[in-house]
Short mmCIF file of C-alpha atoms and ligand atoms in Angstrom, two decimals:
data_model
loop_
_atom_site.label_atom_id
_atom_site.label_comp_id
_atom_site.label_asym_id
_atom_site.label_seq_id
_atom_site.Cartn_x
_atom_site.Cartn_y
_atom_site.Cartn_z
CA MET A 1 -77.39 61.57 -51.27
CA GLU A 2 -79.06 61.58 -47.86
CA LEU A 3 -76.94 63.02 -45.09
CA SER A 4 -77.51 59.98 -42.88
CA LEU A 5 -76.24 57.70 -45.65
CA LEU A 6 -73.20 59.91 -46.07
CA ILE A 7 -72.37 59.66 -42.39
CA ASN A 8 -72.44 55.89 -42.77
CA ARG A 9 -69.57 56.06 -45.24
CA PHE A 10 -67.32 57.41 -42.51
CA ASP A 11 -65.74 55.74 -39.56
CA VAL A 12 -67.88 57.52 -36.96
CA GLN A 13 -68.51 55.69 -33.69
CA GLY A 14 -72.09 55.17 -32.52
CA HIS A 15 -75.51 55.56 -34.13
CA LEU A 16 -76.63 58.77 -35.74
CA VAL A 17 -79.12 60.63 -33.52
CA VAL A 18 -79.45 63.92 -35.35
CA ILE A 19 -77.81 65.93 -38.08
CA ASN A 20 -78.40 69.69 -38.36
CA PRO A 21 -77.01 72.62 -40.34
CA MET A 22 -74.24 74.36 -38.41
CA GLY A 23 -72.45 77.71 -38.37
CA GLU A 24 -72.76 80.81 -40.47
CA GLY A 25 -70.19 80.13 -43.19
CA ASN A 26 -70.47 81.99 -46.47
CA VAL A 27 -68.88 79.18 -48.44
CA ASN A 28 -69.12 75.47 -47.50
CA ASP A 29 -72.25 73.55 -46.41
CA THR A 30 -71.70 72.46 -42.82
CA PHE A 31 -73.64 70.06 -40.60
CA LEU A 32 -73.26 68.88 -37.04
CA ALA A 33 -73.92 65.18 -36.51
CA VAL A 34 -74.47 63.67 -33.08
CA CYS A 35 -73.84 59.95 -32.81
CA ARG A 36 -74.43 57.91 -29.67
CA ASN A 37 -74.13 54.50 -28.25
CA THR A 38 -74.95 53.25 -24.80
CA PHE A 39 -71.92 54.66 -23.05
CA ASP A 40 -70.69 57.58 -25.08
CA GLU A 41 -71.46 60.26 -27.62
CA HIS A 42 -69.51 61.61 -30.60
CA GLN A 43 -70.15 64.94 -32.26
CA VAL A 44 -68.64 65.43 -35.67
CA VAL A 45 -68.75 68.07 -38.37
CA LEU A 46 -69.77 66.99 -41.87
CA GLN A 47 -68.97 69.37 -44.73
CA ARG A 48 -69.44 69.55 -48.44
CA ILE A 49 -66.54 71.49 -49.93
CA ASN A 50 -67.77 74.27 -52.21
CA ARG A 51 -66.19 73.43 -55.57
CA ASN A 52 -67.06 76.83 -56.92
CA VAL A 53 -64.78 78.42 -54.33
CA PHE A 54 -62.17 75.67 -53.95
CA PRO A 55 -61.34 74.56 -57.49
CA ASP A 56 -59.31 71.63 -56.21
CA PRO A 57 -60.99 70.04 -53.14
CA TYR A 58 -58.39 67.27 -53.14
CA ALA A 59 -55.67 69.86 -52.58
CA ILE A 60 -57.68 71.15 -49.62
CA MET A 61 -57.81 67.71 -48.08
CA GLN A 62 -54.12 67.09 -48.74
CA ASN A 63 -53.35 70.37 -47.01
CA LEU A 64 -55.52 69.48 -44.04
CA ARG A 65 -53.71 66.15 -43.72
CA ARG A 66 -50.27 67.84 -43.85
CA LEU A 67 -51.33 70.54 -41.43
CA THR A 68 -52.72 68.15 -38.83
CA ALA A 69 -49.77 65.75 -39.25
CA HIS A 70 -47.49 68.68 -38.44
CA ALA A 71 -49.49 70.36 -35.71
CA HIS A 72 -50.98 67.47 -33.73
CA PRO A 73 -47.60 66.17 -32.42
CA LYS A 74 -46.63 69.74 -31.46
CA LEU A 75 -49.90 70.10 -29.58
CA ALA A 76 -49.39 66.77 -27.85
CA ALA A 77 -45.88 67.78 -26.77
CA GLU A 78 -47.21 71.06 -25.39
CA GLU A 79 -49.89 69.24 -23.48
CA ALA A 80 -47.30 66.91 -21.98
CA ALA A 81 -45.24 69.91 -20.88
CA ASN A 82 -48.10 71.98 -19.49
CA ALA A 83 -51.51 70.41 -18.93
CA ASP A 84 -52.88 73.70 -17.54
CA ARG A 85 -53.22 75.14 -20.97
CA ILE A 86 -54.66 72.86 -23.62
CA TRP A 87 -54.76 73.98 -27.24
CA GLN A 88 -56.71 71.95 -29.77
CA MET A 89 -57.11 71.36 -33.49
CA PRO A 90 -59.82 69.33 -35.28
CA MET A 91 -58.89 65.92 -36.63
CA ILE A 92 -59.93 64.24 -39.89
CA VAL A 93 -62.37 61.32 -39.49
CA GLN A 94 -61.63 58.94 -42.33
CA THR A 95 -64.06 56.99 -44.47
CA LYS A 96 -64.57 53.32 -43.70
CA ASP A 97 -62.15 52.49 -46.50
CA GLY A 98 -59.43 54.69 -45.02
CA LYS A 99 -59.75 57.84 -47.15
CA ASP A 100 -59.81 61.42 -45.96
CA PHE A 101 -62.95 62.31 -47.95
CA PHE A 102 -65.86 60.83 -49.86
CA THR A 103 -66.85 61.84 -53.39
CA ASP A 104 -70.60 61.52 -54.10
CA GLU A 105 -72.39 60.75 -57.38
CA ASN A 106 -72.35 64.47 -58.33
CA GLY A 107 -68.61 64.72 -57.83
CA ASP A 108 -69.02 66.70 -54.61
CA VAL A 109 -66.37 66.15 -51.98
CA TRP A 110 -67.54 65.50 -48.41
CA ARG A 111 -65.41 65.20 -45.32
CA ILE A 112 -65.83 64.80 -41.61
CA ILE A 113 -63.73 66.41 -38.92
CA THR A 114 -64.03 66.18 -35.16
CA ARG A 115 -65.83 68.94 -33.33
CA ILE A 116 -63.98 70.85 -30.62
CA PRO A 117 -66.25 69.97 -27.68
CA SER A 118 -67.32 72.38 -24.92
CA ALA A 119 -66.17 75.41 -26.83
CA THR A 120 -67.92 78.27 -28.61
CA ALA A 121 -67.10 80.37 -31.66
CA PHE A 122 -68.79 83.73 -31.11
CA ASN A 123 -70.08 85.84 -33.97
CA SER A 124 -68.80 89.03 -32.40
CA ALA A 125 -66.35 90.12 -29.75
CA GLN A 126 -67.69 89.64 -26.22
CA GLY A 127 -65.31 92.12 -24.61
CA THR A 128 -61.59 92.76 -24.16
CA GLU A 129 -60.87 89.42 -22.47
CA HIS A 130 -62.41 87.59 -25.40
CA ALA A 131 -60.47 89.75 -27.86
CA LEU A 132 -57.23 89.00 -26.02
CA GLU A 133 -57.93 85.27 -26.19
CA CYS A 134 -58.70 85.55 -29.92
CA GLY A 135 -55.30 87.19 -30.39
CA ALA A 136 -53.61 84.44 -28.39
CA VAL A 137 -55.31 81.72 -30.44
CA LEU A 138 -54.21 83.25 -33.74
CA GLY A 139 -50.68 83.89 -32.43
CA HIS A 140 -50.47 80.32 -31.17
CA PHE A 141 -51.76 78.99 -34.49
CA HIS A 142 -49.07 80.97 -36.33
CA TRP A 143 -46.50 79.54 -33.96
CA LEU A 144 -47.80 76.01 -34.65
CA VAL A 145 -47.33 76.42 -38.39
CA SER A 146 -44.27 78.66 -38.25
CA ASP A 147 -41.99 75.67 -38.94
CA LEU A 148 -44.21 74.08 -41.58
CA PRO A 149 -42.39 74.89 -44.84
CA PRO A 150 -44.82 76.82 -47.11
CA GLU A 151 -43.65 74.89 -50.15
CA GLN A 152 -45.13 71.72 -48.62
CA MET A 153 -48.63 73.14 -48.79
CA ARG A 154 -50.71 73.84 -51.88
CA GLU A 155 -52.47 77.10 -52.56
CA PRO A 156 -56.09 76.41 -51.53
CA ILE A 157 -57.52 79.14 -53.76
CA PRO A 158 -55.23 80.67 -56.37
CA ASP A 159 -54.08 84.15 -55.24
CA PHE A 160 -56.55 84.06 -52.36
CA HIS A 161 -55.11 86.99 -50.45
CA VAL A 162 -53.38 88.94 -53.19
CA THR A 163 -55.27 92.21 -53.12
CA PRO A 164 -54.26 93.47 -56.61
CA VAL A 165 -55.75 90.31 -58.12
CA TYR A 166 -59.14 91.38 -56.74
CA LEU A 167 -58.64 94.79 -58.34
CA GLN A 168 -58.03 93.03 -61.60
CA LYS A 169 -61.18 90.93 -61.21
CA TYR A 170 -63.12 94.09 -60.45
CA ASP A 171 -61.76 95.77 -63.58
CA GLU A 172 -62.63 92.69 -65.62
CA VAL A 173 -66.23 92.54 -64.46
CA LEU A 174 -66.67 96.20 -65.31
CA ARG A 175 -65.08 95.69 -68.72
CA ASP A 176 -66.98 92.53 -69.62
CA SER A 177 -70.40 92.85 -68.01
CA PRO A 178 -72.88 95.47 -69.21
CA SER A 179 -75.11 94.75 -66.21
CA ALA A 180 -72.21 95.49 -63.83
CA ARG A 181 -71.67 98.84 -65.58
CA GLU A 182 -75.37 99.50 -65.38
CA ARG A 183 -75.37 98.88 -61.64
CA ILE A 184 -72.68 101.50 -61.17
CA GLY A 185 -74.46 103.81 -63.60
CA THR A 186 -77.80 103.66 -61.83
CA SER A 187 -76.94 103.31 -58.13
CA MET A 188 -75.39 106.26 -56.32
CA GLU A 189 -74.18 103.96 -53.57
CA ALA A 190 -72.43 101.66 -56.04
CA ARG A 191 -70.82 104.70 -57.66
CA ARG A 192 -69.63 105.95 -54.30
CA LEU A 193 -67.98 102.58 -53.63
CA SER A 194 -66.30 102.61 -57.02
CA ILE A 195 -64.77 106.01 -56.21
CA PHE A 196 -63.64 104.67 -52.84
CA ILE A 197 -61.78 101.91 -54.70
CA GLU A 198 -60.15 104.31 -57.20
CA GLN A 199 -58.76 106.38 -54.33
CA ARG A 200 -56.98 103.32 -52.91
CA ARG A 201 -55.65 101.63 -56.02
CA GLU A 202 -51.99 102.26 -55.19
CA PHE A 203 -52.45 101.24 -51.59
CA ALA A 204 -53.77 97.83 -52.69
CA PHE A 205 -50.20 96.88 -53.70
CA THR A 206 -48.58 97.64 -50.32
CA LEU A 207 -48.13 94.11 -48.97
CA CYS A 208 -47.38 92.52 -52.35
CA ARG A 209 -44.59 95.01 -52.98
CA ALA A 210 -43.17 94.44 -49.51
CA LEU A 211 -43.09 90.73 -50.35
CA GLU A 212 -41.43 91.36 -53.72
CA ARG A 213 -38.80 93.58 -52.12
CA GLY A 214 -38.09 90.85 -49.60
CA ASP A 215 -39.17 92.95 -46.59
CA LEU A 216 -41.77 90.31 -45.84
CA LYS A 217 -41.54 86.61 -46.42
CA LEU A 218 -43.99 83.91 -47.31
CA ARG A 219 -45.17 81.88 -44.32
CA MET A 220 -48.12 79.72 -43.49
CA MET A 221 -51.33 81.56 -42.85
CA HIS A 222 -54.82 80.55 -41.76
CA GLY A 223 -56.55 82.54 -44.49
CA ASP A 224 -59.88 83.13 -42.71
CA PRO A 225 -59.29 83.92 -39.02
CA LYS A 226 -62.47 85.89 -38.43
CA VAL A 227 -63.92 85.94 -34.94
CA ASN A 228 -66.32 83.03 -35.47
CA ASN A 229 -63.47 80.78 -36.55
CA ILE A 230 -61.83 81.12 -33.14
CA MET A 231 -63.00 78.69 -30.45
CA ILE A 232 -63.22 79.69 -26.81
CA ASP A 233 -63.46 77.08 -24.05
CA ASN A 234 -66.89 77.22 -22.37
CA PHE A 235 -65.49 76.54 -18.90
CA THR A 236 -62.22 78.45 -18.72
CA GLY A 237 -62.98 81.27 -21.16
CA LYS A 238 -59.55 80.65 -22.71
CA GLY A 239 -59.04 80.40 -26.43
CA THR A 240 -58.51 76.84 -27.51
CA ALA A 241 -58.52 76.36 -31.31
CA MET A 242 -58.69 77.84 -34.77
CA ILE A 243 -61.29 76.14 -36.94
CA ASP A 244 -62.23 76.40 -40.64
CA LEU A 245 -58.83 75.23 -41.83
CA ASP A 246 -59.52 75.00 -45.58
CA THR A 247 -57.78 78.23 -46.46
CA VAL A 248 -54.59 77.41 -44.57
CA GLY A 249 -51.73 77.80 -47.03
CA PRO A 250 -48.70 79.83 -48.02
CA GLY A 251 -49.18 83.58 -47.61
CA LEU A 252 -48.46 86.54 -45.38
CA VAL A 253 -49.39 86.27 -41.72
CA HIS A 254 -50.27 89.95 -42.05
CA TYR A 255 -53.48 89.14 -43.85
CA ASP A 256 -54.52 86.96 -40.92
CA PHE A 257 -53.63 89.60 -38.38
CA GLY A 258 -55.64 92.20 -40.30
CA ASP A 259 -58.54 89.85 -41.00
CA ALA A 260 -58.96 88.87 -37.36
CA LEU A 261 -58.87 92.51 -36.26
CA ARG A 262 -61.29 93.75 -38.89
CA SER A 263 -63.81 91.18 -37.72
CA ILE A 264 -63.21 91.44 -33.96
CA CYS A 265 -63.07 95.24 -33.67
CA ASN A 266 -66.29 95.86 -35.61
CA HIS A 267 -69.16 95.34 -33.14
CA ALA A 268 -71.74 95.86 -35.86
CA GLY A 269 -70.66 92.76 -37.79
CA GLU A 270 -70.58 92.21 -41.54
CA GLU A 271 -74.30 92.60 -42.27
CA GLU A 272 -75.07 95.91 -40.53
CA LEU A 273 -77.37 98.20 -42.52
CA ASN A 274 -76.79 101.31 -40.42
CA LEU A 275 -73.29 102.44 -41.39
CA SER A 276 -73.00 104.84 -38.46
CA LYS A 277 -72.68 101.79 -36.20
CA VAL A 278 -69.61 100.53 -38.04
CA THR A 279 -66.41 101.66 -36.30
CA PHE A 280 -63.08 100.17 -35.36
CA ASP A 281 -62.90 99.63 -31.59
CA MET A 282 -59.48 100.54 -30.17
CA ASP A 283 -59.89 98.75 -26.82
CA LEU A 284 -60.62 95.47 -28.55
CA CYS A 285 -57.72 96.13 -30.91
CA GLU A 286 -55.32 96.65 -28.02
CA ALA A 287 -56.50 93.51 -26.24
CA PHE A 288 -56.23 91.39 -29.39
CA CYS A 289 -52.73 92.68 -30.17
CA LYS A 290 -51.55 91.92 -26.61
CA GLY A 291 -52.81 88.34 -26.90
CA TYR A 292 -51.36 87.93 -30.37
CA LEU A 293 -47.93 89.29 -29.55
CA ARG A 294 -47.72 87.19 -26.40
CA GLU A 295 -47.69 84.12 -28.65
CA ALA A 296 -46.11 85.53 -31.81
CA ARG A 297 -43.34 87.79 -30.51
CA GLU A 298 -40.79 85.05 -31.06
CA PHE A 299 -41.14 84.81 -34.83
CA LEU A 300 -42.26 88.31 -35.84
CA THR A 301 -39.41 90.41 -37.25
CA GLU A 302 -39.07 94.20 -37.06
CA ALA A 303 -40.03 94.36 -40.74
CA ASP A 304 -43.11 92.25 -40.05
CA ARG A 305 -44.17 94.66 -37.36
CA ALA A 306 -43.70 97.66 -39.62
CA TYR A 307 -46.50 96.43 -41.89
CA LEU A 308 -49.09 95.51 -39.27
CA PHE A 309 -51.06 98.73 -39.58
CA ASP A 310 -51.22 98.44 -43.38
CA ALA A 311 -52.44 94.88 -42.94
CA ILE A 312 -55.41 95.97 -40.84
CA ARG A 313 -56.34 98.67 -43.31
CA LEU A 314 -55.77 96.51 -46.36
CA ILE A 315 -57.85 93.50 -45.41
CA SER A 316 -61.04 95.49 -44.80
CA PHE A 317 -60.45 97.12 -48.18
CA GLU A 318 -59.81 93.75 -49.82
CA LEU A 319 -62.90 92.11 -48.35
CA GLY A 320 -65.06 95.09 -49.31
CA LEU A 321 -63.66 94.90 -52.83
CA ARG A 322 -64.41 91.16 -52.98
CA PHE A 323 -68.02 91.69 -51.85
CA PHE A 324 -68.48 94.57 -54.29
CA GLN A 325 -66.98 92.68 -57.20
CA ASP A 326 -69.27 89.74 -56.44
CA TYR A 327 -72.29 92.04 -56.30
CA LEU A 328 -71.37 93.45 -59.71
CA ALA A 329 -70.82 89.94 -61.08
CA GLY A 330 -74.32 88.88 -59.95
CA ASN A 331 -73.51 87.25 -56.57
CA VAL A 332 -71.72 84.16 -57.80
CA TYR A 333 -69.21 83.62 -54.98
CA PHE A 334 -70.57 84.55 -51.56
CA LYS A 335 -73.87 83.04 -50.50
CA THR A 336 -76.63 85.67 -50.34
CA HIS A 337 -80.25 85.82 -49.20
CA GLU A 338 -81.11 88.95 -51.06
CA PRO A 339 -79.70 90.68 -54.16
CA GLU A 340 -78.23 93.77 -52.45
CA GLN A 341 -76.57 91.83 -49.63
CA ASN A 342 -73.09 91.84 -51.12
CA LEU A 343 -73.39 95.54 -51.91
CA ASN A 344 -74.24 96.18 -48.30
CA ARG A 345 -71.43 93.95 -47.05
CA ALA A 346 -69.05 95.99 -49.19
CA ARG A 347 -70.39 99.25 -47.72
CA VAL A 348 -69.72 97.92 -44.22
CA GLN A 349 -66.13 96.92 -44.97
CA PHE A 350 -65.34 100.21 -46.69
CA ARG A 351 -66.79 102.15 -43.78
CA LEU A 352 -64.65 100.08 -41.45
CA CYS A 353 -61.63 100.80 -43.64
CA GLU A 354 -62.35 104.53 -43.31
CA SER A 355 -62.61 104.18 -39.55
CA ILE A 356 -59.24 102.39 -39.48
CA GLU A 357 -57.72 105.13 -41.65
CA SER A 358 -59.03 107.83 -39.32
CA LYS A 359 -57.40 106.05 -36.35
CA GLU A 360 -54.06 105.44 -38.07
CA ARG A 361 -51.97 107.42 -35.57
CA MET A 362 -53.56 105.74 -32.59
CA ILE A 363 -53.24 102.25 -34.06
CA ARG A 364 -49.60 102.79 -35.05
CA GLY A 365 -48.86 104.19 -31.60
CA LEU A 366 -50.42 101.16 -30.00
CA LEU A 367 -48.50 98.72 -32.17
CA GLU A 368 -45.20 100.44 -31.33
CA LYS A 369 -45.81 100.41 -27.63
CA LEU A 370 -46.64 96.70 -27.36
C1 GN1 B 1 -65.86 83.62 -46.34
O1 GN1 B 1 -67.28 80.95 -45.48
P1 GN1 B 1 -66.69 81.85 -44.49
O2 GN1 B 1 -67.73 82.73 -43.90
O3 GN1 B 1 -65.88 81.11 -43.46
C2 GN1 B 1 -64.54 83.84 -47.08
C3 GN1 B 1 -63.59 84.71 -46.26
C4 GN1 B 1 -64.27 86.00 -45.87
C5 GN1 B 1 -65.57 85.68 -45.14
C6 GN1 B 1 -66.32 86.95 -44.81
C7 GN1 B 1 -62.97 80.89 -48.77
O4 GN1 B 1 -65.61 82.80 -45.22
O5 GN1 B 1 -62.44 85.00 -47.02
O6 GN1 B 1 -63.43 86.78 -45.03
O7 GN1 B 1 -66.42 84.84 -45.94
N1 GN1 B 1 -63.91 82.57 -47.36
C8 GN1 B 1 -63.54 82.23 -48.60
O8 GN1 B 1 -67.42 86.65 -44.03
O9 GN1 B 1 -63.66 82.99 -49.55
MG1 MG B 2 -64.08 80.18 -44.16
#
């Protein structure tokens, strides 16, 4: 179906002027639509939910409805109390017949959300002030959802951040796919990554076991808080919103904390080919943690804090493992432009994981002092 016809199904004010692809997501298809009439303009974000990644798009939309119903009144109350600091969250734009999404003739689910205006999501950290704001935005988001009971939300992707499950998928692809075994057999780099994984098998269970023991408890998490999902106000430079809310669901806030840091503290980004450029930046880490703890201190327990270092180390390992597994499986999950891209993404994350490991004492010291 034509994008302009799709827009017409929704209750968007004004006439469509332009609709263009937007963002750098690895999963959903995202477009920015600008609609105008004589006296005003509305910019909205149209997305097709990737059914390959989100097996139940309706659950995603139900979650988004629950999340916004919970968070928007809290945001409004905050604004009433202090108009100097405005936090935002996108809003669902319904279809003309009052639904939260539209299903097309192929069974694809489309939805529209409002765009956070006058704000930018950067693809990499712009400096310590930016990193601090990113931390504050994530901390504030966790505060917003800290009283949303996890049992009220559905799991957007089964076992999305359960690292041992990715180990299992990796083992399965090696067991079941001769071409995956061949890749490891013929590429030295792939073999090196497989050894890297073997050396960290036990470690992969760290957060799950802490949850089983009851040291950590299930809360609401964002699920994908990388740097370009954090919006910064163009005028004030202050963080204003978390976007990309599809993965919000029950989990450990630790994965979010680690995921944000692994993306913010790596200047080289996820696609770097020169591994020597991939390191974990301590100044950005310190700034992020300050911003995060400013907002999150209230609900983080001592036990939570004890696992923060492991979280940073684990998420770079987990993401590297996910990229590598997808490479071995023939690139079926993450979008790619060339066949070795997921292999290279895995190399970057594992190098970052090594950098984090080599800075363990410094990172732990920092986390204790804050
Ligand atoms: C995917 O689509 P995007 O870029 O927002 C992935 C995240 C990864 C990220 C790495 C649902 O997010 O978990 O951290 O790529 N999202 C999903 O770039 O798998
Ligand atoms: Mg995402």
